JSON list of N, CA and C in Angstrom, two decimals:
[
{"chain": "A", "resi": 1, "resn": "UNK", "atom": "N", "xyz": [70.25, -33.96, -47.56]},
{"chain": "A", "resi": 1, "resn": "UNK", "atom": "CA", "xyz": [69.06, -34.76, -47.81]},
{"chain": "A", "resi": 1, "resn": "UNK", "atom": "C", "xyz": [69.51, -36.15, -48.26]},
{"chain": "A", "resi": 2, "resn": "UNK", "atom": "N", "xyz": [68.71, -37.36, -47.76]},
{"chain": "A", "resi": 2, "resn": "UNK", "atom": "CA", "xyz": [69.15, -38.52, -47.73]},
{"chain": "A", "resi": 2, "resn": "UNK", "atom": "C", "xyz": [68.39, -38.89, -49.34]},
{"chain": "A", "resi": 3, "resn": "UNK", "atom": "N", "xyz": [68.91, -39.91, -49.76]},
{"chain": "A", "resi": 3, "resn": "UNK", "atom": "CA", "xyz": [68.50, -40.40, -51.15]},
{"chain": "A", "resi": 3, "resn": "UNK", "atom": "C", "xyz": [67.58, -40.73, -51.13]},
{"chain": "A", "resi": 4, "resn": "UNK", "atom": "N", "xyz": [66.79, -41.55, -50.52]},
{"chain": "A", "resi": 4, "resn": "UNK", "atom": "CA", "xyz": [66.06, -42.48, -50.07]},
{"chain": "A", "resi": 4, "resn": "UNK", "atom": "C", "xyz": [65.05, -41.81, -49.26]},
{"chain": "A", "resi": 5, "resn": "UNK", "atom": "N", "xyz": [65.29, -40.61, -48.75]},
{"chain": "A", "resi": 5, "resn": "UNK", "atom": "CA", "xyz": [63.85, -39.87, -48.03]},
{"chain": "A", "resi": 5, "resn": "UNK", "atom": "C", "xyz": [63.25, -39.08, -48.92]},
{"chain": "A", "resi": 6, "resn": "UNK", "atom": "N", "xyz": [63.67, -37.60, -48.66]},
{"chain": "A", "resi": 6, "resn": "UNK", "atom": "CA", "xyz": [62.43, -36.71, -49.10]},
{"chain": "A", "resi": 6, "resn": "UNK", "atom": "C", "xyz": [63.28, -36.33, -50.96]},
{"chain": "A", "resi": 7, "resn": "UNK", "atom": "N", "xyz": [63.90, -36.65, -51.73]},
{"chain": "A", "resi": 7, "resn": "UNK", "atom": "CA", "xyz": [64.12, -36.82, -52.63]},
{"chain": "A", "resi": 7, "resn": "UNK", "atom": "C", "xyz": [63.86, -37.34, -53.59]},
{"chain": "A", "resi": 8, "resn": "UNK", "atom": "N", "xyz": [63.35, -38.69, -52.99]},
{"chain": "A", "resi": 8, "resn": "UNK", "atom": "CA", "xyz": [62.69, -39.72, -53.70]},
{"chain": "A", "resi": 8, "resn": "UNK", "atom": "C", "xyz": [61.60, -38.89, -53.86]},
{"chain": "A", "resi": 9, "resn": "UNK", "atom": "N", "xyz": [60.88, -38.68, -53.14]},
{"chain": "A", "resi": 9, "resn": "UNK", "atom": "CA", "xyz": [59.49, -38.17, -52.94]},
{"chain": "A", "resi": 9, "resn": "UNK", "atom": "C", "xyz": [59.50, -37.36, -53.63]},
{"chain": "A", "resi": 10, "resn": "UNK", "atom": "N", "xyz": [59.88, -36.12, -53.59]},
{"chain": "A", "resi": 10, "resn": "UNK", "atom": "CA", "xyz": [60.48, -34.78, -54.28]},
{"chain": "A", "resi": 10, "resn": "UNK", "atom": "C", "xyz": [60.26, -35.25, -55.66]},
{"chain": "A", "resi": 11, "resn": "UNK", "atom": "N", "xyz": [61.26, -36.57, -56.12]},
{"chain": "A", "resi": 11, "resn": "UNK", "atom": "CA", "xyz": [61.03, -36.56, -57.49]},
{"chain": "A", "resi": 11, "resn": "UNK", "atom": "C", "xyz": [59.92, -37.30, -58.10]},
{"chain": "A", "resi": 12, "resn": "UNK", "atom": "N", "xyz": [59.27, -38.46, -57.32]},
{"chain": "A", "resi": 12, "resn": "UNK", "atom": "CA", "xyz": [58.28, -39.03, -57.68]},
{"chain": "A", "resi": 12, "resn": "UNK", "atom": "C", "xyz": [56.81, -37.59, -57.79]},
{"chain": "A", "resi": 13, "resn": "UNK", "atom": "N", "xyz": [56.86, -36.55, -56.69]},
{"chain": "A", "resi": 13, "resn": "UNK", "atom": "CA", "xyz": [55.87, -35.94, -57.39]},
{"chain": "A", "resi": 13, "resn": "UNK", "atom": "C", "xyz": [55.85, -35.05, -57.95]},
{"chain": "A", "resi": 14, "resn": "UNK", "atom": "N", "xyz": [56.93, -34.85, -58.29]},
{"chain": "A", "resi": 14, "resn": "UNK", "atom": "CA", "xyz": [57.42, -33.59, -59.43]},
{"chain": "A", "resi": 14, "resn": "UNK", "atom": "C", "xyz": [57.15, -34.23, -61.08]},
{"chain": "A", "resi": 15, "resn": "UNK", "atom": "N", "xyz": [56.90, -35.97, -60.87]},
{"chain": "A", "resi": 15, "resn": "UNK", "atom": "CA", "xyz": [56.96, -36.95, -62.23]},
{"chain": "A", "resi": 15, "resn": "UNK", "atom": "C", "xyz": [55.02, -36.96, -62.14]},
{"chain": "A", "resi": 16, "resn": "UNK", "atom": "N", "xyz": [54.75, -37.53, -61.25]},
{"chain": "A", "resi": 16, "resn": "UNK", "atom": "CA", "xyz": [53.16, -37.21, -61.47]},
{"chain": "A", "resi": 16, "resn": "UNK", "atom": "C", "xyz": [52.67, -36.02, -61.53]},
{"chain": "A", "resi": 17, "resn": "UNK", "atom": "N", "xyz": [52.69, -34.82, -61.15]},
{"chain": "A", "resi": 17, "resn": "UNK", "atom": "CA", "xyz": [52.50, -33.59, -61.46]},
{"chain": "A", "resi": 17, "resn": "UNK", "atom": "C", "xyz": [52.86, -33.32, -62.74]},
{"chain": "A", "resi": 18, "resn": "UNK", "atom": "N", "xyz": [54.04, -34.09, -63.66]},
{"chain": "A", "resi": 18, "resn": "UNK", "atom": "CA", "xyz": [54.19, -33.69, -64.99]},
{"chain": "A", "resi": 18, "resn": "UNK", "atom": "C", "xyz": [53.22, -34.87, -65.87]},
{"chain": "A", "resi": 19, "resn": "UNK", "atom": "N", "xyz": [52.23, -35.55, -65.24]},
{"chain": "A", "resi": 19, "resn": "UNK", "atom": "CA", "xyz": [51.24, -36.07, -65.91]},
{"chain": "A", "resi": 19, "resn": "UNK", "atom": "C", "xyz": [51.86, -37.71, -66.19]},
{"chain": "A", "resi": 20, "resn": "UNK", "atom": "N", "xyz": [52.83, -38.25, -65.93]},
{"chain": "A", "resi": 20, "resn": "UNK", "atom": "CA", "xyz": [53.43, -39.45, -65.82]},
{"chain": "A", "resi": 20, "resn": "UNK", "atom": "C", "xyz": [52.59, -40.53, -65.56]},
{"chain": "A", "resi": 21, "resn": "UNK", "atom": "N", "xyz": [52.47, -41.58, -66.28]},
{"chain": "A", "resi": 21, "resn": "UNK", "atom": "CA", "xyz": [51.14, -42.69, -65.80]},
{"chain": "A", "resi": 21, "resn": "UNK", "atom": "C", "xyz": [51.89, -43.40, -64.74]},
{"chain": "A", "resi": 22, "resn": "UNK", "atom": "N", "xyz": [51.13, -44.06, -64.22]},
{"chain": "A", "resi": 22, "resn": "UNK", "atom": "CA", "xyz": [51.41, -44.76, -62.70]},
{"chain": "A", "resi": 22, "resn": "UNK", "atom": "C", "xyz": [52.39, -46.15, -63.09]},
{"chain": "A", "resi": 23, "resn": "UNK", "atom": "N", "xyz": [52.11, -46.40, -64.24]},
{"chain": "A", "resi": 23, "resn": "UNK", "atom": "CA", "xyz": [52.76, -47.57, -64.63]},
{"chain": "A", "resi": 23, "resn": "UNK", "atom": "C", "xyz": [54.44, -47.17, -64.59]},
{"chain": "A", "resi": 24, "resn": "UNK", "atom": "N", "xyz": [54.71, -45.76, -65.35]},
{"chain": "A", "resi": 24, "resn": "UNK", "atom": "CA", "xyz": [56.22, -44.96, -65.71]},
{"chain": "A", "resi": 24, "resn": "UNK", "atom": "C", "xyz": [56.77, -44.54, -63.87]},
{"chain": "A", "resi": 25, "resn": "UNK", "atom": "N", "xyz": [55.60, -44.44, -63.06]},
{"chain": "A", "resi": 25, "resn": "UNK", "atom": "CA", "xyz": [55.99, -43.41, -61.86]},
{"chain": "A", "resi": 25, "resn": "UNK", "atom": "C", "xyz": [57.05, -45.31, -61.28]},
{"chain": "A", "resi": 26, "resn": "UNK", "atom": "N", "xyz": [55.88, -46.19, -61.23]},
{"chain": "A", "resi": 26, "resn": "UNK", "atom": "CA", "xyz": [56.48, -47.71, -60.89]},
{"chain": "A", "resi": 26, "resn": "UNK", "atom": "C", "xyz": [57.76, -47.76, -61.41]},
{"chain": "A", "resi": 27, "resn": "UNK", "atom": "N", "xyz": [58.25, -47.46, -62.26]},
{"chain": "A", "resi": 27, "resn": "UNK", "atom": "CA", "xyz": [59.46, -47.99, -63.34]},
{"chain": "A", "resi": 27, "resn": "UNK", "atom": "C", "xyz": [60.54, -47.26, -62.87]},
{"chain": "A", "resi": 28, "resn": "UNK", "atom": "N", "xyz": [60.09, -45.60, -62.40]},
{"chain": "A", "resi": 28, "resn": "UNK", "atom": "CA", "xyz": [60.78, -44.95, -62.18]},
{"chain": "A", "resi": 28, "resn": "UNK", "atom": "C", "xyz": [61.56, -45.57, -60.50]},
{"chain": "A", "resi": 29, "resn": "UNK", "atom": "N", "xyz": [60.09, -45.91, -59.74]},
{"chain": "A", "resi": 29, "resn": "UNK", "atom": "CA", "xyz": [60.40, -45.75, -58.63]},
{"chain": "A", "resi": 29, "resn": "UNK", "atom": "C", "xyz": [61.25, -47.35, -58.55]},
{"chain": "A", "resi": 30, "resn": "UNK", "atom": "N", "xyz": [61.37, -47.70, -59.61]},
{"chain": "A", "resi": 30, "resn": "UNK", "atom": "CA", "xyz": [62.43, -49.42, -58.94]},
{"chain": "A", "resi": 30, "resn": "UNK", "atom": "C", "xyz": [63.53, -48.79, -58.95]},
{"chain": "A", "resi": 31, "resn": "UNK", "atom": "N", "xyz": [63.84, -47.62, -60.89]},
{"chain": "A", "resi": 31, "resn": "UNK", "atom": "CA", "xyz": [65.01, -47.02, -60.51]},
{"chain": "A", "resi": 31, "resn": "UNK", "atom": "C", "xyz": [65.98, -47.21, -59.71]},
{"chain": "A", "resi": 32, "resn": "UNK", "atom": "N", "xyz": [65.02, -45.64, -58.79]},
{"chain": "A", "resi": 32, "resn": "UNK", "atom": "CA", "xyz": [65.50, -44.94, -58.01]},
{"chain": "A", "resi": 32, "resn": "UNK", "atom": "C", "xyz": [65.79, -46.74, -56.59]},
{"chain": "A", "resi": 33, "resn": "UNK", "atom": "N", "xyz": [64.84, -47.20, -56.30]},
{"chain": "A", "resi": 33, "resn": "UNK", "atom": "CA", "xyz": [65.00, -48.05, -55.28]},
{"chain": "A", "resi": 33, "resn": "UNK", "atom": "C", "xyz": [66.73, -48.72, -55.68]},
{"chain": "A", "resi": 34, "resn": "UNK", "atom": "N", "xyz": [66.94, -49.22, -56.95]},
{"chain": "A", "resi": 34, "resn": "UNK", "atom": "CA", "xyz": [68.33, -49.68, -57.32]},
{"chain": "A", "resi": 34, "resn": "UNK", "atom": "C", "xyz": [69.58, -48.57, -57.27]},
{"chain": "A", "resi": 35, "resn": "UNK", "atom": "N", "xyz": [69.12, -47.55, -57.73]},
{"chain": "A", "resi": 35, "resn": "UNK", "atom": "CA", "xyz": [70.36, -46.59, -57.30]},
{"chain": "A", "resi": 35, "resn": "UNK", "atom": "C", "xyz": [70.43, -46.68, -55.85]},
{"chain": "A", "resi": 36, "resn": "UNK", "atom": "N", "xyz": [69.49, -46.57, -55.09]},
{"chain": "A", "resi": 36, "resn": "UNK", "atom": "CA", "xyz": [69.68, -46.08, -53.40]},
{"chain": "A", "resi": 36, "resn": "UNK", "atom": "C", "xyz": [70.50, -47.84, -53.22]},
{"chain": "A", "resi": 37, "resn": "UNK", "atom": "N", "xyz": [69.70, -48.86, -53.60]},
{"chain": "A", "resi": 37, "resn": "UNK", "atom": "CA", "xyz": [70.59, -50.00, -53.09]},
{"chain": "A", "resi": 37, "resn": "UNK", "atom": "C", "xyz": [72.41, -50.10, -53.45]},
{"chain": "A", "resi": 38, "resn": "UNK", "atom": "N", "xyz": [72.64, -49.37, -54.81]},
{"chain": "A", "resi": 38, "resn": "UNK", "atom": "CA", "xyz": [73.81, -49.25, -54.98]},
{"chain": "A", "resi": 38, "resn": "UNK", "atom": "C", "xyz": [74.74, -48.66, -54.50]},
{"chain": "A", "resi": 39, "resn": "UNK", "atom": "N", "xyz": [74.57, -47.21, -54.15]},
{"chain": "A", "resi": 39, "resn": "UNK", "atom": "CA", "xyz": [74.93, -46.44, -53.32]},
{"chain": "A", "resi": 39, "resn": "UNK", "atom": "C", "xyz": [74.68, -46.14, -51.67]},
{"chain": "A", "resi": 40, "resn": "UNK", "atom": "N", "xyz": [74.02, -46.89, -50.97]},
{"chain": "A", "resi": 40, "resn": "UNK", "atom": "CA", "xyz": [73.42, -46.98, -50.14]},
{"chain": "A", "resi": 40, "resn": "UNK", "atom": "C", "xyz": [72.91, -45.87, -49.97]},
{"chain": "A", "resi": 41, "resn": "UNK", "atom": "N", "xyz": [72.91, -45.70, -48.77]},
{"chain": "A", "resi": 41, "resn": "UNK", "atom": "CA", "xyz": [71.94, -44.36, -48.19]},
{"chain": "A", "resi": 41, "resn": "UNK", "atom": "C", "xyz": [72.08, -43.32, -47.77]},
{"chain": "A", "resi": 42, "resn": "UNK", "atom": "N", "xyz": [73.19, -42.40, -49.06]},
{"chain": "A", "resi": 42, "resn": "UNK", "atom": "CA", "xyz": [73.85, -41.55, -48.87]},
{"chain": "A", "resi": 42, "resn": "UNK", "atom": "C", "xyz": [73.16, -40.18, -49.15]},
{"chain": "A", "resi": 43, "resn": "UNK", "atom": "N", "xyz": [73.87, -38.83, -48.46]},
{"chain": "A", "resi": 43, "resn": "UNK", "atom": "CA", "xyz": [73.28, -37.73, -49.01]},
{"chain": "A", "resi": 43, "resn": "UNK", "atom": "C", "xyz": [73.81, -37.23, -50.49]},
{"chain": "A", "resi": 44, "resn": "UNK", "atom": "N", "xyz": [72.32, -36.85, -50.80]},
{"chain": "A", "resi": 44, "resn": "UNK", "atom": "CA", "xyz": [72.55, -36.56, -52.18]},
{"chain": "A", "resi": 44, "resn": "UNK", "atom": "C", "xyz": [74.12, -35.62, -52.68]},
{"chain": "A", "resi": 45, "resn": "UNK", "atom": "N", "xyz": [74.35, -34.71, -51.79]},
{"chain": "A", "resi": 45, "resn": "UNK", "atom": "CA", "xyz": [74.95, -33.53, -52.06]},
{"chain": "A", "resi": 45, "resn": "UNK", "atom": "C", "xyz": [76.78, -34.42, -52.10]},
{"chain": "A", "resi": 46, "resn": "UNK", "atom": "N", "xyz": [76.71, -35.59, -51.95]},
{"chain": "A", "resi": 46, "resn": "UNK", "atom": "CA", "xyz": [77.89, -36.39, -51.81]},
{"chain": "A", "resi": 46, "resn": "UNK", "atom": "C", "xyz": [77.93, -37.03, -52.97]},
{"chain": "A", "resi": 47, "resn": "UNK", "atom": "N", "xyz": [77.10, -37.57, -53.50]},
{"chain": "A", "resi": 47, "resn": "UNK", "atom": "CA", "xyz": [77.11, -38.19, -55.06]},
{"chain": "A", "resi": 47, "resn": "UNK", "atom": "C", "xyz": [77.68, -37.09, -56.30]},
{"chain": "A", "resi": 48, "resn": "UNK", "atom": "N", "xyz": [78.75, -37.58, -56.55]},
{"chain": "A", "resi": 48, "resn": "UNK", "atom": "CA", "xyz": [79.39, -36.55, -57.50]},
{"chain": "A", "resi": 48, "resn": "UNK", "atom": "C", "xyz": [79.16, -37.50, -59.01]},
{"chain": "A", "resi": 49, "resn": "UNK", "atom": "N", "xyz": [79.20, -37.01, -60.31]},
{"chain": "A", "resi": 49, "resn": "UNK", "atom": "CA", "xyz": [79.15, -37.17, -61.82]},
{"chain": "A", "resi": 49, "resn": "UNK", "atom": "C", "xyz": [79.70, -38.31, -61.87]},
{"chain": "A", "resi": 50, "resn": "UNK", "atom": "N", "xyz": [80.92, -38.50, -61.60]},
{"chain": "A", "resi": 50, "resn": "UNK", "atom": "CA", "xyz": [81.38, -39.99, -62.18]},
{"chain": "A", "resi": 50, "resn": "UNK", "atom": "C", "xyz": [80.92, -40.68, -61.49]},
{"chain": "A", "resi": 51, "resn": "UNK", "atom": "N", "xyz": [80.64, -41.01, -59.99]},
{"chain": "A", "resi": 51, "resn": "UNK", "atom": "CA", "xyz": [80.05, -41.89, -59.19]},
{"chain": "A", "resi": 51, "resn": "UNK", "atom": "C", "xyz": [78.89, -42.51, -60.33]},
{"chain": "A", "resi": 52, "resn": "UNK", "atom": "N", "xyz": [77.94, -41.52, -60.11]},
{"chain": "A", "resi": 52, "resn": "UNK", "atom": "CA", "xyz": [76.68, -41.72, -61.14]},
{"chain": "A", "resi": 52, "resn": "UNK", "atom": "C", "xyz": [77.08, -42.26, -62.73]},
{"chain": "A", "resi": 53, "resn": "UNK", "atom": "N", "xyz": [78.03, -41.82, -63.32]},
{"chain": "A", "resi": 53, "resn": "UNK", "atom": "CA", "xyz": [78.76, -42.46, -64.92]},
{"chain": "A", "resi": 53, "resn": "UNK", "atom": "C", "xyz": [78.86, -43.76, -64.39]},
{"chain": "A", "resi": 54, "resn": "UNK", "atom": "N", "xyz": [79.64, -44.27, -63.62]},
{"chain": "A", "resi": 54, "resn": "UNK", "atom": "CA", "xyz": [80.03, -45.67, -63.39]},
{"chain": "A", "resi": 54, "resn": "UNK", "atom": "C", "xyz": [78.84, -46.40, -63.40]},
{"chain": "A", "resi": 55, "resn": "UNK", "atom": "N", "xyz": [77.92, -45.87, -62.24]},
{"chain": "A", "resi": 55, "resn": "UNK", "atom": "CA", "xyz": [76.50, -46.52, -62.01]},
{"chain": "A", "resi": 55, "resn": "UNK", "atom": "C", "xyz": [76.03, -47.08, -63.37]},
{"chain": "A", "resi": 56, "resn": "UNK", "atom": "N", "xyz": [75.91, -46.10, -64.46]},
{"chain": "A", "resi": 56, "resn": "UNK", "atom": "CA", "xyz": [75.42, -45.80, -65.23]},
{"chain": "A", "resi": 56, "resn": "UNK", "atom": "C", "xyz": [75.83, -46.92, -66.26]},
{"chain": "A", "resi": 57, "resn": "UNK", "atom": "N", "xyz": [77.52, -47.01, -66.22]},
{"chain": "A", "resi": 57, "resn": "UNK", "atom": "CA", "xyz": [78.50, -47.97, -67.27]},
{"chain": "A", "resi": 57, "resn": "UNK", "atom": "C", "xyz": [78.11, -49.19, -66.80]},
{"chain": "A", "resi": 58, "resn": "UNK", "atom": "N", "xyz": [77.93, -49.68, -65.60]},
{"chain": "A", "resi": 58, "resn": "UNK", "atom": "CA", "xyz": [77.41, -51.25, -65.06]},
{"chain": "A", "resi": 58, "resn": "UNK", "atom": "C", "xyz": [75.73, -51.44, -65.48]},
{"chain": "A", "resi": 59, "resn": "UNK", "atom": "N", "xyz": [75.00, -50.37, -64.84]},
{"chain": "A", "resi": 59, "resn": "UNK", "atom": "CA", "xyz": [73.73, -50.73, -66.28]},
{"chain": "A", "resi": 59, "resn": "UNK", "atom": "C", "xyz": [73.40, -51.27, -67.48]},
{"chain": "A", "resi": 60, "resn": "UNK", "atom": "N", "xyz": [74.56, -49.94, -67.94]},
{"chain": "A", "resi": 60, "resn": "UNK", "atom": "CA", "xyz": [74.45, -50.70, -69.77]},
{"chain": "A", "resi": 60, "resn": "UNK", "atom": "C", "xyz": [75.02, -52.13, -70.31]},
{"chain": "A", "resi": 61, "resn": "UNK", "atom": "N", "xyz": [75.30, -52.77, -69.44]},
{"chain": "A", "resi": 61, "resn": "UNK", "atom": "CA", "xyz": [76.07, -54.21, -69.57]},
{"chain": "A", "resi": 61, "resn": "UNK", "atom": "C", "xyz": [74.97, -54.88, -69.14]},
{"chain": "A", "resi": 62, "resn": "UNK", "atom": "N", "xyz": [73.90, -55.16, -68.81]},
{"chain": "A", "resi": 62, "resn": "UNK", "atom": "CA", "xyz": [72.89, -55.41, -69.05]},
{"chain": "A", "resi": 62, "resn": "UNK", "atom": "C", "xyz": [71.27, -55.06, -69.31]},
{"chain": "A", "resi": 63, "resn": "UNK", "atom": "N", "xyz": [71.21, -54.02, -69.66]},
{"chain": "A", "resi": 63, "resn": "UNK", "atom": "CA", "xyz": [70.08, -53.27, -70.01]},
{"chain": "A", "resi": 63, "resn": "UNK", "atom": "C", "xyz": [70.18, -52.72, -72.07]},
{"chain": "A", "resi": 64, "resn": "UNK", "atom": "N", "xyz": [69.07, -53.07, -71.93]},
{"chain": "A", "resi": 64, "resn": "UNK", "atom": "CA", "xyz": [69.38, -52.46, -73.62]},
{"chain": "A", "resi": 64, "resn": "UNK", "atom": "C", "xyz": [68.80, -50.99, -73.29]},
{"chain": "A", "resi": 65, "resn": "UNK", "atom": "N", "xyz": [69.28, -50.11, -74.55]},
{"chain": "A", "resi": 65, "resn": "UNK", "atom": "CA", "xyz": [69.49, -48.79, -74.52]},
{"chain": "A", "resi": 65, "resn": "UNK", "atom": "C", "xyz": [68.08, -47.72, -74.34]},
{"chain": "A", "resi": 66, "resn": "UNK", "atom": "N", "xyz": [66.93, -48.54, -74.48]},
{"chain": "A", "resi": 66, "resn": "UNK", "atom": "CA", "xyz": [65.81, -48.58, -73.74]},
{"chain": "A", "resi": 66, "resn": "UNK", "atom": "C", "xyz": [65.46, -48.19, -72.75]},
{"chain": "A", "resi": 67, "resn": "UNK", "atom": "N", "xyz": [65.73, -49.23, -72.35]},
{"chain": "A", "resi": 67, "resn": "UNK", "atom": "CA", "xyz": [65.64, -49.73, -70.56]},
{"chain": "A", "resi": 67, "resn": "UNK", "atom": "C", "xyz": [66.90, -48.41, -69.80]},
{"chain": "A", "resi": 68, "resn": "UNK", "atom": "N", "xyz": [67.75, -48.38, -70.12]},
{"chain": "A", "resi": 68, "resn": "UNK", "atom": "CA", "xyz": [68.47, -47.10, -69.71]},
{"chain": "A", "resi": 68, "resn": "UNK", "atom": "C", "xyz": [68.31, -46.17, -69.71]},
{"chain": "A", "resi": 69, "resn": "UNK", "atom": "N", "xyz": [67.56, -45.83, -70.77]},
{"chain": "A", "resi": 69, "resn": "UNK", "atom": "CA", "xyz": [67.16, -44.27, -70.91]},
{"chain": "A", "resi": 69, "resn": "UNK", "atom": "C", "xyz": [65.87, -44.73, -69.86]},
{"chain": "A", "resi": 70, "resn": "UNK", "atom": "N", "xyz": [65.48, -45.09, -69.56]},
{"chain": "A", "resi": 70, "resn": "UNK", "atom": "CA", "xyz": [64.11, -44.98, -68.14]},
{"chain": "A", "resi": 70, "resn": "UNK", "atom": "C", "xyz": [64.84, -44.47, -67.32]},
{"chain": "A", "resi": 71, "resn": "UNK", "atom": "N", "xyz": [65.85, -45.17, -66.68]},
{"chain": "A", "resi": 71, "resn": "UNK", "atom": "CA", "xyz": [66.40, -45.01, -65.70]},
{"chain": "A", "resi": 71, "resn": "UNK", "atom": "C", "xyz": [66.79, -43.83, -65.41]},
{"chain": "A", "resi": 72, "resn": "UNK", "atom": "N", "xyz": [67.20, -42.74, -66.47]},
{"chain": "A", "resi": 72, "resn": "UNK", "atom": "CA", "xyz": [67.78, -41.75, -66.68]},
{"chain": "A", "resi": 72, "resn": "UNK", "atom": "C", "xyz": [66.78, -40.74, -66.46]},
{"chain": "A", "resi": 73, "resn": "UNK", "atom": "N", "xyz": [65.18, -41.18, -66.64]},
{"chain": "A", "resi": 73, "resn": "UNK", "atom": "CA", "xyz": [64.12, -40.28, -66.82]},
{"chain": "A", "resi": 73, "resn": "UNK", "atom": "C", "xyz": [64.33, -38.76, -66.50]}
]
């Protein structure tokens, strides 16, 4: 499954089904749009832990600890 197809989706309505306001589903969904731009448009089952840590370590160099934990939702 590609990042960027039915995953996204998958998780965007698995986040409104858990009652998520539309404003959090938005926040979520730039997220996810910035991970897929980072990683391009890979299948999920290829993204291994540290890939995602690194992602994660270039965030926090500009995001306060806030704003990160969204991302993490």
């Amino acid at each position: 499954m590609l990042l960027s197809n039915k995953a996204r989706d998958c998780y965007e309505a698995d986040k409104r089904m858990e009652g998520f306001s539309p404003q959090t589903l938005r926040a979520y969904k730039l997220q996810t749009d910035l991970l897929i731009r980072h990683f391009s448009d890979v299948k999920i089952d290829s993204l291994i832990i540290v890939q995602l840590k690194e992602y994660l370590s270039i965030l926090s160099k500009n995001l306060k600890p806030a704003s990160l934990a969204q991302g993490l939702g």
